[in-house]
Coordinates of C-alpha atoms in Angstrom, one line a residue:
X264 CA 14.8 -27.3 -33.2
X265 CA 15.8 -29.4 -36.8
X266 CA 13.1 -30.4 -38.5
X267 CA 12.7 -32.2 -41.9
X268 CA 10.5 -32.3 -44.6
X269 CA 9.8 -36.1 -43.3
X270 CA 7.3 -34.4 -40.5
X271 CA 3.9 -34.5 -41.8
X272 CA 2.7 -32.0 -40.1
X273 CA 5.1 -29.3 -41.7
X274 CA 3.6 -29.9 -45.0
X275 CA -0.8 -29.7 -46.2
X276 CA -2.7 -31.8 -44.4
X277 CA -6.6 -31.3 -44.0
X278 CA -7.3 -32.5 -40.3
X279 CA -4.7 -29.9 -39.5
X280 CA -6.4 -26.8 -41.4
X281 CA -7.5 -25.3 -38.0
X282 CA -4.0 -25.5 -36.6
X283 CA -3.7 -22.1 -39.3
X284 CA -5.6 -20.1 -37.1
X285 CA -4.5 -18.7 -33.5
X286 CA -1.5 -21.2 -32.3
X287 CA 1.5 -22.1 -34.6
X288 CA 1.7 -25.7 -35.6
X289 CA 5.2 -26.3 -33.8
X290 CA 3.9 -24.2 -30.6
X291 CA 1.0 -26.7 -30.7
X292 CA 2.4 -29.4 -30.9
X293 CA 5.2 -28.4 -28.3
X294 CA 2.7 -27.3 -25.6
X295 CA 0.7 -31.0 -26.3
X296 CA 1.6 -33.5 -23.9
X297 CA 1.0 -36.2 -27.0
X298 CA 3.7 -35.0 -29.0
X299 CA 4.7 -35.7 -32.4
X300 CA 4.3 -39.7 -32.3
X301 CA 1.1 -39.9 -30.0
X302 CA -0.8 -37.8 -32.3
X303 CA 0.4 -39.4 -35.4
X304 CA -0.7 -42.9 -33.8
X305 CA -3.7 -41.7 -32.5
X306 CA -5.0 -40.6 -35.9
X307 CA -4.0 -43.5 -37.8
X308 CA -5.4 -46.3 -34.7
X309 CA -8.8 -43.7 -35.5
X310 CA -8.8 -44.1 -39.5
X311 CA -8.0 -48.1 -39.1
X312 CA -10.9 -48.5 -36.6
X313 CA -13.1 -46.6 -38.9
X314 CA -11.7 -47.7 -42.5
X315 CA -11.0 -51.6 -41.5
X316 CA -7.7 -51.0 -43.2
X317 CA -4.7 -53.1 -41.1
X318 CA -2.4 -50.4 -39.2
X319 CA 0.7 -51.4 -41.3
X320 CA -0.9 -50.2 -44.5
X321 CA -1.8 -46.5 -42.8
X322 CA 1.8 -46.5 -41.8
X323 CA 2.8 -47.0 -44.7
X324 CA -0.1 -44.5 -46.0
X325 CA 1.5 -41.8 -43.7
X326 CA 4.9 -42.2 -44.6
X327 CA 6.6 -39.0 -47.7
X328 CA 5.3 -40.2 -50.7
X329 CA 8.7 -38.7 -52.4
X330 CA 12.7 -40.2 -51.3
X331 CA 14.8 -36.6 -51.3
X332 CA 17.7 -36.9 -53.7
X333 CA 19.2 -34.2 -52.6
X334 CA 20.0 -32.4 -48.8
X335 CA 21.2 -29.2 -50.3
X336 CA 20.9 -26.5 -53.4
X337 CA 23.6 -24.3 -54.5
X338 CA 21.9 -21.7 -57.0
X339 CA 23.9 -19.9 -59.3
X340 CA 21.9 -17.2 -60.5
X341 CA 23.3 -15.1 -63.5
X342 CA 21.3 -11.8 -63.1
X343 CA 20.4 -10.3 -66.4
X344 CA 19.8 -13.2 -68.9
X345 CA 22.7 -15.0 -70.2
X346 CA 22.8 -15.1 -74.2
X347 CA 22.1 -18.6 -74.9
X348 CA 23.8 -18.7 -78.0
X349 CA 27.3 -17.8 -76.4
X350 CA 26.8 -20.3 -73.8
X351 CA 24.9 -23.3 -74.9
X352 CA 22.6 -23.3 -77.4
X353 CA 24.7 -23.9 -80.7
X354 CA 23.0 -23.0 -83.9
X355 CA 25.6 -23.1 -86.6
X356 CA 22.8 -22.0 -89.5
X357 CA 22.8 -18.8 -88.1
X358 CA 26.0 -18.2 -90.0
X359 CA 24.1 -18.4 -93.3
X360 CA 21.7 -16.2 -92.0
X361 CA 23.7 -13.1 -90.5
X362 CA 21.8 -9.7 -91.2
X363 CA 18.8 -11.4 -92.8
X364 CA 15.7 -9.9 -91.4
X365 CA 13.8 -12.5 -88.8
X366 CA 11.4 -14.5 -90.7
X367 CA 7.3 -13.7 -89.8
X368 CA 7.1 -17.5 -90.0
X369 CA 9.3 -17.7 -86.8
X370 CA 8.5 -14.3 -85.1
X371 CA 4.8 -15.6 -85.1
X372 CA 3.8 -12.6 -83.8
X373 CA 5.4 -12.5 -80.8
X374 CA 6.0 -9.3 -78.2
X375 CA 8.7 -7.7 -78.5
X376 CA 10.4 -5.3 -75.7
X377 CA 10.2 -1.6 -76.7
X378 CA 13.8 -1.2 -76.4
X379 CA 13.2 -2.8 -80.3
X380 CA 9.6 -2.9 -81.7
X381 CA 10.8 0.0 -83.6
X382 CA 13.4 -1.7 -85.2
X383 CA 13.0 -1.3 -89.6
X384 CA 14.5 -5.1 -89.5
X385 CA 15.5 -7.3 -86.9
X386 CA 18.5 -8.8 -88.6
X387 CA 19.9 -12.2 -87.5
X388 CA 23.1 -12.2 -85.5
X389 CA 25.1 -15.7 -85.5
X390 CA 27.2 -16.1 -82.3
X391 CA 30.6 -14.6 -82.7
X392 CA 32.5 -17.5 -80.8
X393 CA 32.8 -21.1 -81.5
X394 CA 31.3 -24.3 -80.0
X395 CA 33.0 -27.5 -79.2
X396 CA 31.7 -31.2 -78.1
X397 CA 33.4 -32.0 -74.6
X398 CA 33.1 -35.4 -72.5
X399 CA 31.2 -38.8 -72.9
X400 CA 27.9 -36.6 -73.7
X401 CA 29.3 -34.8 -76.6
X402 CA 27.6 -32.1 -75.3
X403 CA 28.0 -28.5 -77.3
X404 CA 29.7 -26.2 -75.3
X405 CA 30.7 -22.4 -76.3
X406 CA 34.3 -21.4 -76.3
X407 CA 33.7 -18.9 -73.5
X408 CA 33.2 -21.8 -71.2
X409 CA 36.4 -23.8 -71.2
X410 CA 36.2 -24.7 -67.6
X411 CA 32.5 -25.7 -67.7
X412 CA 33.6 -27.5 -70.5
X413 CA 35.0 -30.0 -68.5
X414 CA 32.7 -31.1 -66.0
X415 CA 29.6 -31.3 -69.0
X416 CA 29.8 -34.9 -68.0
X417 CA 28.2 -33.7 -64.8
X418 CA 25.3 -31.2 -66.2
X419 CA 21.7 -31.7 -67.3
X420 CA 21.5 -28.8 -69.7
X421 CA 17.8 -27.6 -70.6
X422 CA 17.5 -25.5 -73.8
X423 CA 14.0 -25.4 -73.9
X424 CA 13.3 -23.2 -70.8
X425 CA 10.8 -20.8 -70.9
X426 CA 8.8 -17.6 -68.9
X427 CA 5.9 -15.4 -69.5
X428 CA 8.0 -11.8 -67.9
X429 CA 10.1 -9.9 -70.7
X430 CA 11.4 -7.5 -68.6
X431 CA 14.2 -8.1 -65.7
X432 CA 12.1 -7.0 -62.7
X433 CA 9.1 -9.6 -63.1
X434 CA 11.2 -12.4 -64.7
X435 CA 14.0 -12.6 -61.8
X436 CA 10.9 -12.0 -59.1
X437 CA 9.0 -14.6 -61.2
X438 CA 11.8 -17.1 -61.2
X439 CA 12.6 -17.0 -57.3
X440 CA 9.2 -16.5 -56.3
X441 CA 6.9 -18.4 -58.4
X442 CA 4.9 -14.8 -59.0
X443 CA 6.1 -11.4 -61.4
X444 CA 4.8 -9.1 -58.4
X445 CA 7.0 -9.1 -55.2
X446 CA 5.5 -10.1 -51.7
X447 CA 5.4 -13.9 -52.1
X448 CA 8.1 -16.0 -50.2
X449 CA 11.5 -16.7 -51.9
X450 CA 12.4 -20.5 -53.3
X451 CA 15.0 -20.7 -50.5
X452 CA 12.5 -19.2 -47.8
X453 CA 9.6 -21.8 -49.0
X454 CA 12.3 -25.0 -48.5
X455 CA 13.5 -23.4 -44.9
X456 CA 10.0 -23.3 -44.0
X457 CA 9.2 -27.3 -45.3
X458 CA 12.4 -29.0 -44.6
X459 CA 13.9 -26.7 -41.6
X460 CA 17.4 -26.8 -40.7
X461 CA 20.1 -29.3 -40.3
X462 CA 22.3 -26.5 -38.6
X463 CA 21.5 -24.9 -35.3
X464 CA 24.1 -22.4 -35.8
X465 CA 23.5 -21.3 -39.0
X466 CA 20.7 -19.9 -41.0
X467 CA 18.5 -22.7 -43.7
X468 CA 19.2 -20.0 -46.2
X469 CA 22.4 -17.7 -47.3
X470 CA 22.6 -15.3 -50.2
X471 CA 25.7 -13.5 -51.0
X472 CA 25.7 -11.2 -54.4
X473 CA 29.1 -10.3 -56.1
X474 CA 30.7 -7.3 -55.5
X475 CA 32.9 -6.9 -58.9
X476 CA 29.6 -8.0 -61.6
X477 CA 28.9 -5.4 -63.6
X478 CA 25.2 -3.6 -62.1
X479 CA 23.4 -3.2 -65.1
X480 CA 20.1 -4.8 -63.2
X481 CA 19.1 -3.8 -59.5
X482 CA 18.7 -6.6 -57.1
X483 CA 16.5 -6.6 -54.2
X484 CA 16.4 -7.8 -50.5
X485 CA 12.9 -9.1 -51.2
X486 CA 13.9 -11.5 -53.8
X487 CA 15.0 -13.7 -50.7
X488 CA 12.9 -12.5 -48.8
X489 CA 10.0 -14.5 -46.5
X490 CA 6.8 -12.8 -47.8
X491 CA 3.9 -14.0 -45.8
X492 CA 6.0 -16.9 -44.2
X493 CA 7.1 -16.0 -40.2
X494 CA 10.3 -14.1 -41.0
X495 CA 12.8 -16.8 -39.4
X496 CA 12.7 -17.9 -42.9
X497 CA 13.7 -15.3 -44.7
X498 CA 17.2 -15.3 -46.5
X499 CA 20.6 -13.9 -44.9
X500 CA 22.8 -12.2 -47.2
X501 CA 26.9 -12.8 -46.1
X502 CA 29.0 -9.9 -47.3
X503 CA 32.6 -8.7 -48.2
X504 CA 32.9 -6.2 -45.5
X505 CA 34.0 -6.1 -41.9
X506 CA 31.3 -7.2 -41.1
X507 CA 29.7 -10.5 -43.3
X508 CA 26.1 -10.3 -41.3
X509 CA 24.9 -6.4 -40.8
X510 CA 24.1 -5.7 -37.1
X511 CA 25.3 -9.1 -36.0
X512 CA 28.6 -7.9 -34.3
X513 CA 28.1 -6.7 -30.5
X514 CA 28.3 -2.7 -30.3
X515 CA 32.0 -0.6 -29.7
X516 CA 32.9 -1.0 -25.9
X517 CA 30.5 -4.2 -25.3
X518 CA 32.3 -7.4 -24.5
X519 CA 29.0 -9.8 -24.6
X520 CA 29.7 -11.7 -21.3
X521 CA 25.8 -11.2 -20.3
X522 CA 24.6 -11.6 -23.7
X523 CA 23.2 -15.2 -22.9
X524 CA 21.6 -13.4 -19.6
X525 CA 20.4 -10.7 -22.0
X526 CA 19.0 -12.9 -24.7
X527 CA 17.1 -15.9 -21.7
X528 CA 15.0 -12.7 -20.3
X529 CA 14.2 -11.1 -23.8
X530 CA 13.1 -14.3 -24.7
X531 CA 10.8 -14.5 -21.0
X532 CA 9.3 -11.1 -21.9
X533 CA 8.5 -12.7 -26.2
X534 CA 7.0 -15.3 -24.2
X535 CA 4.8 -13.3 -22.3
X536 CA 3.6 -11.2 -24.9
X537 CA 3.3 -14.5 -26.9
X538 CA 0.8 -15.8 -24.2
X539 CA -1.3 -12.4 -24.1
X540 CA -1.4 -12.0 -28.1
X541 CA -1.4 -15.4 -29.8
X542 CA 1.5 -13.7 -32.7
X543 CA 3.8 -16.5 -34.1
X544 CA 6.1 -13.7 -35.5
X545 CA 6.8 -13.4 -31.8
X546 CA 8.3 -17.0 -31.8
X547 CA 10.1 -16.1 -35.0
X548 CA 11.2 -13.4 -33.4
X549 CA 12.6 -15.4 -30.4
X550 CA 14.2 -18.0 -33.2
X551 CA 16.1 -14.8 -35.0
X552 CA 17.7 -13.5 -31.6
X553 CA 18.7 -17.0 -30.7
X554 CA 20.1 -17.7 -34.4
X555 CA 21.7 -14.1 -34.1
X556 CA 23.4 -15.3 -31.2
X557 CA 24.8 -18.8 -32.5
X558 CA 26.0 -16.9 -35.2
X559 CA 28.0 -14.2 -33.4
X560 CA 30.7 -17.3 -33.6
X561 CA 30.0 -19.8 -36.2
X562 CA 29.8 -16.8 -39.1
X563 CA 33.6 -15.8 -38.4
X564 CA 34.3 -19.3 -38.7
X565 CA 32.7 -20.2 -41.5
X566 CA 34.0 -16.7 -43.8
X567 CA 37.5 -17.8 -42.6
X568 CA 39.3 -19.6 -45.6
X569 CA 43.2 -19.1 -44.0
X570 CA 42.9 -23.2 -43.6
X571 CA 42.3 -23.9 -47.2
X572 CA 45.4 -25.0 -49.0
X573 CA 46.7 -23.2 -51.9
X574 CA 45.4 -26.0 -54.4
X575 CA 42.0 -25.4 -53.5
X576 CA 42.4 -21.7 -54.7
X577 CA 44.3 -22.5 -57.5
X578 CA 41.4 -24.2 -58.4
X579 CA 38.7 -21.3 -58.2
X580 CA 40.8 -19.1 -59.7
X581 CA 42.9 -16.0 -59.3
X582 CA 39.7 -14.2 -58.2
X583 CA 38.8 -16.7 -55.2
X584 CA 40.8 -14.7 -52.4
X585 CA 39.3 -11.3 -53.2
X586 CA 36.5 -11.5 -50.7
X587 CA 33.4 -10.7 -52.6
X588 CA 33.6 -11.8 -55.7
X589 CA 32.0 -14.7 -57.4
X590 CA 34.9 -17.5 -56.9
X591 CA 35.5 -16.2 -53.4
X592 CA 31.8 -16.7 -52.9
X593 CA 31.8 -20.0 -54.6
X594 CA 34.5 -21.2 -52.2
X595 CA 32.3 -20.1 -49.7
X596 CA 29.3 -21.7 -50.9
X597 CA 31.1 -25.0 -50.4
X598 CA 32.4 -24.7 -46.9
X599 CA 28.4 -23.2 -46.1
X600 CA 27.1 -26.5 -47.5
X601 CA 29.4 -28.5 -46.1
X602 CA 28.0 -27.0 -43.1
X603 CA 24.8 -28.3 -43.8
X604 CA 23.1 -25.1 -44.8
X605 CA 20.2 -26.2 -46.7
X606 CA 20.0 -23.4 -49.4
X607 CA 22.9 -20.7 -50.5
X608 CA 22.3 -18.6 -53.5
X609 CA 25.1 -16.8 -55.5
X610 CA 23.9 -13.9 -57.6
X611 CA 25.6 -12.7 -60.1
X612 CA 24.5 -9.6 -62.1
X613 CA 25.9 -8.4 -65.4
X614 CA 24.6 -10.2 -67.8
X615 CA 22.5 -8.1 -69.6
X616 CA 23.6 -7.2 -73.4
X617 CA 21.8 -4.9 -75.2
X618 CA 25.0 -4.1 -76.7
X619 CA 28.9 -4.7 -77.5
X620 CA 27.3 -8.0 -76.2
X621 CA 30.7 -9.9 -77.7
X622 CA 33.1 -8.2 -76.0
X623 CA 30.9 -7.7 -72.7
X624 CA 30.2 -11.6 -72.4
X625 CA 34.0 -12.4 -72.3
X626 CA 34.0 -10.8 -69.3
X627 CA 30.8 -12.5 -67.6
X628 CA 32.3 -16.0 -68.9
X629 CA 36.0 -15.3 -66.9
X630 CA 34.7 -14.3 -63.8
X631 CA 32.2 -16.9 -63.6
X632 CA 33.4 -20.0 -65.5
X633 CA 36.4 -21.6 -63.1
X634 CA 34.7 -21.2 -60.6
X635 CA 31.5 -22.8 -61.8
X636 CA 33.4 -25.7 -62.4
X637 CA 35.5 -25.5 -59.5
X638 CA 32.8 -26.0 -57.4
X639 CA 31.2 -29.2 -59.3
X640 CA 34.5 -30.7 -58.9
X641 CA 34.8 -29.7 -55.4
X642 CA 31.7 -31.3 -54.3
X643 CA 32.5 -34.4 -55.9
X644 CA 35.6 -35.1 -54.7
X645 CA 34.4 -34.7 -51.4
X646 CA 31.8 -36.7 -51.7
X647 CA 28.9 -34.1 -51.8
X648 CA 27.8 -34.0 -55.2
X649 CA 25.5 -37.1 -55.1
X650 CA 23.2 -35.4 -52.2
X651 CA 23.9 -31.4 -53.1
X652 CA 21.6 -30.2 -56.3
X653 CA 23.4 -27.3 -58.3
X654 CA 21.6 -24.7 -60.2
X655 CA 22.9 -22.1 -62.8
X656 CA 20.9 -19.8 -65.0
X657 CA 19.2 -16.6 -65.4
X658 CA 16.1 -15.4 -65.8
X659 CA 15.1 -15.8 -69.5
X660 CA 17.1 -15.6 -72.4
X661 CA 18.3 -13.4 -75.4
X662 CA 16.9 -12.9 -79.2
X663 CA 18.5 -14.7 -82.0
X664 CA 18.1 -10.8 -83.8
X665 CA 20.7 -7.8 -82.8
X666 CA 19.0 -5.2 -81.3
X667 CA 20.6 -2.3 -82.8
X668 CA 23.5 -2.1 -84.8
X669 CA 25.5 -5.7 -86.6
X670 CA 28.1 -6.2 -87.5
X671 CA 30.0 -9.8 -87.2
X672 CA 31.7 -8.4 -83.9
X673 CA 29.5 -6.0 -82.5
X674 CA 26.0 -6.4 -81.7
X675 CA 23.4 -6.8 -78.6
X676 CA 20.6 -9.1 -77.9
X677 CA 17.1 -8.2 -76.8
X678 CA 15.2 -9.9 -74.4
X679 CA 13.7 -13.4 -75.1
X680 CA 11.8 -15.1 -72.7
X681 CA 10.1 -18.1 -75.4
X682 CA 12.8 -19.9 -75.1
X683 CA 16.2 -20.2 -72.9
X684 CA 18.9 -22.6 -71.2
X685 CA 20.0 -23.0 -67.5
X686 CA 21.3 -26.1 -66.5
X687 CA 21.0 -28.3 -63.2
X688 CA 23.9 -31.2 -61.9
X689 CA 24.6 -33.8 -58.7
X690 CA 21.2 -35.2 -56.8
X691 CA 18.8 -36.9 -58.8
X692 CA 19.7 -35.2 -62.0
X693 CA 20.1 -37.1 -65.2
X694 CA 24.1 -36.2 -65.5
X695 CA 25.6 -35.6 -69.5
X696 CA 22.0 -34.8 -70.9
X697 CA 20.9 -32.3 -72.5
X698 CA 16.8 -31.7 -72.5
X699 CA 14.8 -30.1 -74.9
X700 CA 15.0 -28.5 -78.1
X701 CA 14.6 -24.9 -80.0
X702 CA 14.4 -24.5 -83.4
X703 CA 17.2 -23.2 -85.9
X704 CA 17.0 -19.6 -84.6
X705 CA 16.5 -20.7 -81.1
X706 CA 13.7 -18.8 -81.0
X707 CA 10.6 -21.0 -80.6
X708 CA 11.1 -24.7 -78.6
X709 CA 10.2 -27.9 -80.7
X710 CA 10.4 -30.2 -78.1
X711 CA 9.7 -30.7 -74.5
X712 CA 9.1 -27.5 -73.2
X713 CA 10.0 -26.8 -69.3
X714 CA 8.3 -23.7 -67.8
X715 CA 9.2 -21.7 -64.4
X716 CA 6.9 -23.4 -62.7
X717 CA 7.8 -26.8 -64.0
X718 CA 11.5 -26.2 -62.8
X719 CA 10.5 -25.4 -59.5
X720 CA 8.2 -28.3 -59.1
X721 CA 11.1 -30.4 -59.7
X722 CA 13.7 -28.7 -57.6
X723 CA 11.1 -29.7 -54.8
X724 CA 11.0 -32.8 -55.9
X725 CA 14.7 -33.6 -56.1
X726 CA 14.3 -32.2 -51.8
X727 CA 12.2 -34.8 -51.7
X728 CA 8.7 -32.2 -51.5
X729 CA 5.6 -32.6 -53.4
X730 CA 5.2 -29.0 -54.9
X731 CA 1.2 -29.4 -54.4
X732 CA 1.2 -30.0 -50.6
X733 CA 3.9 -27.4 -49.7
X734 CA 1.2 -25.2 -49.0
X735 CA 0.8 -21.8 -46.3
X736 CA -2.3 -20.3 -45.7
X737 CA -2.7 -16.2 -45.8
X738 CA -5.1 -14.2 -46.0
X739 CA -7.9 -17.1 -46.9
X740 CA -6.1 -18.3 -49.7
X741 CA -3.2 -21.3 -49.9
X742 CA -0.9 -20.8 -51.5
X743 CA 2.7 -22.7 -52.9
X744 CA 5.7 -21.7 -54.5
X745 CA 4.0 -22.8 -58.2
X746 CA 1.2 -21.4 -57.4
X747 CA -1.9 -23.4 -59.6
X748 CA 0.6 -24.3 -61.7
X749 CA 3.9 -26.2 -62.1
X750 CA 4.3 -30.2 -63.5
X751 CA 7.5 -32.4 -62.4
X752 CA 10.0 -32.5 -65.2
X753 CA 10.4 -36.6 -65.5
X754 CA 13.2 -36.4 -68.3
X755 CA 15.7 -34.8 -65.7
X756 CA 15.8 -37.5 -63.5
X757 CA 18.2 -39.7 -62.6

């Protein structure tokens, strides 16, 4: 049942439009006697006949226009917007500015959140910790990331990200999504659905949320969720409890010997109802009891890190055997995507300050930073760096201003969504770059700008997917995870 982006037919194609209505494409294509390669060489022997091209050229012509970089994403998303002037964005004029009110010339007008549009002045706050150069790239690093520090070499750091959602809800639906309002399919439910699965035995996409962040901003099933796409695609959250995958265990007093039995009639009776109705969910449906099944033994296996020696936790930290928390799940992460699962996203919430912001980041930075850098290293010495693409940032960013109350140890940042950082490393990426540029109060970017869209367009890209022709039709409408919108950031690239 794998399938990879490299099948045409999972991806737009026009002489397939009708294939949207009544059958599934698959089902189609299962229940033709052609198959995959007949019909593909039937439709190219029609257009040479008809175009007088030679047949070479329209196999060439067929062939994925894009060469994936990468197999696999590991997304680090840091709930809450990070501050990026205590993480990467070093603006050491600030210092001469602290408490001055925010000039009109750089405000330009701009919304503010009403958490401070009543503010009398909205005094400049300079980052309370330092900022070193680390590696060959001389990249500028904050103090609070020592461990990051070290792998810079590795990183493509954007500063010049930026959104059009000011508040958390929107921006973090916005960001996984490609829309503010909920109901479209998730990033990692969009790349099931195009590139498949490499594992039979575990799902294309795993989320797991930490359970020691601080839970300042809700998180919802339906930001990994499979909108309008047939619900086999949807994301699987692991947990820290007895039992990693809710109602995946077999019920008190069962021992599952006739589960198989169980499971090969269920299926006969989908099937039916399948043949009566014309549903697809029902062969999603069919997909998630089989997958549920697999799973009953390869999840134990996979959440089970008593074979990992001690030097591996040593280096995720103190923090990596306490099931749950964000180097546990990073450790995790790494055995899931060693296992070929072709999208695991980490949340991590906590990271919004509105306040006491120097003393609350501290804490964000330790239980996040070895870890973070753990894992780059992991993957490289194993080899699985050069074809695994790893993603960390929030969803927008903080205000050069202190919302509330300064003083050179205690303030809080607003809301900024003009202008940001997040960073992406291994496949395809331009390693020990840094892209973009903000001016001196990091408020407004100055050069190459890289919106939402245009970081999901390339994260497609580097999975080898054109973010145009990804494409599911609902409702009358097509629609893709950019929606109209969305460019491929060039500057990124390896």
């Amino acid at each position: 049942m794998g399938h990879r982006h490299t099948d045409p037919f999972r991806l737009s194609h026009p002489d397939l439009e009708k294939l949207n209505r009544g059958l599934d494409r698959r089902d189609f294509l299962k229940k033709t006697a052609m198959g995959f390669g007949a019909i593909a060489l039937n439709g190219l022997l029609a257009s040479h006949q008809a175009q007088g091209q030679s047949l070479e050229q329209q196999i060439l012509d067929a062939l994925p226009r894009i060469a994936p970089k990468a197999k696999r994403v590991v997304y680090l998303f840091m709930s809450g917007g990070p501050s990026q002037f205590e993480t990467w964005d070093y603006k050491p004029e600030l210092t001469k500015r602290m408490g001055q009110d925010l000039p009109d010339s750089i405000r330009k007008g701009q919304r503010l959140t009403g958490m401070s549009a009543n503010q009398a002045i909205l005094p400049v706050a300079a980052s309370a910790y330092g900022f070193r150069q680390y590696g060959q790239s001389q990249t500028w690093v904050s103090d609070l990331l020592p461990y990051t520090a070290q792998v810079v070499d590795e990183l493509c750091v954007i500063k010049s990200m930026f959104t059009e959602q000011i508040n958390h809800d929107p921006a973090i639906t916005f960001f996984q999504t490609g829309h503010q309002l909920p109901g479209r399919p998730s990033i990692g439910s969009w790349l099931s659905y195009g590139l498949g699965s490499e594992n039979q035995n575990l799902p294309a996409f795993i989320v797991m949320v930490s359970k020691d962040a601080s839970k300042d901003q809700p998180l919802y099933a339906r930001l990994w969720g499979n909108g309008f796409l047939p619900s086999e695609h949807q994301g699987v959250q692991f947990r820290s409890s007895k039992d990693p995958v809710l109602f995946l265990s077999n019920p008190e007093g069962y021992d599952g010997k006739d589960r198989q039995e169980m499971l090969d009639y269920l299926k006969q009776l989908n099937q039916l109802q399948n043949e009566s109705w014309g549903d697809p969910e029902v062969d999603a449906r069919i997909a998630q009891y089989e997958m549920a099944f697999k799973m009953q033994t390869s999840v134990p296996e996979v959440m089970d890190v008593s074979d990992e020696p001690q030097e591996v936790f040593d280096l995720y930290g103190p923090n990596s055997r306490d099931k749950g928390s964000f180097a546990a799940n990073c450790l995790l992460a790494r055995k899931l995507l060693e296992k070929d699962v072709r999208f695991v996203q980490l949340y991590h919430q906590g990271w919004d300050h509105h306040d006491s912001l120097p003393k609350n980041i501290v804490n964000q930075c330790k239980q996040t930073d070895q870890a973070t850098a753990a894992l780059i290293m992991d993957l490289k010495r194993r080899g699985m760096l050069e074809d695994t693409l790893v993603i960390w940032g929030g969803e927008f960013g903080r205000t050069v201003y202190s919302q509330g109350k300064l003083s050179p140890t205690g303030y809080g940042r607003d809301h900024h969504p003009k202008c940001f950082s997040m960073w992406m490393a291994g496949a395809g990426v331009k390693a020990g770059t840094t892209f973009g540029q903000t001016d001196d109060f990091s408020y407004n970017i100055i050069k190459d700008p890289v919106h939402v869209h245009d970081f999901q367009a390339t994260m497609l890209h580097l999975m080898g997917i054109d973010h145009e022709q990804l494409v599911y039709k609902y409702q009358g409408r097509r629609f893709r995870l950019t929606d109209v919108h969305g460019k491929l950031v060039k500057g990124i690239l390896a």
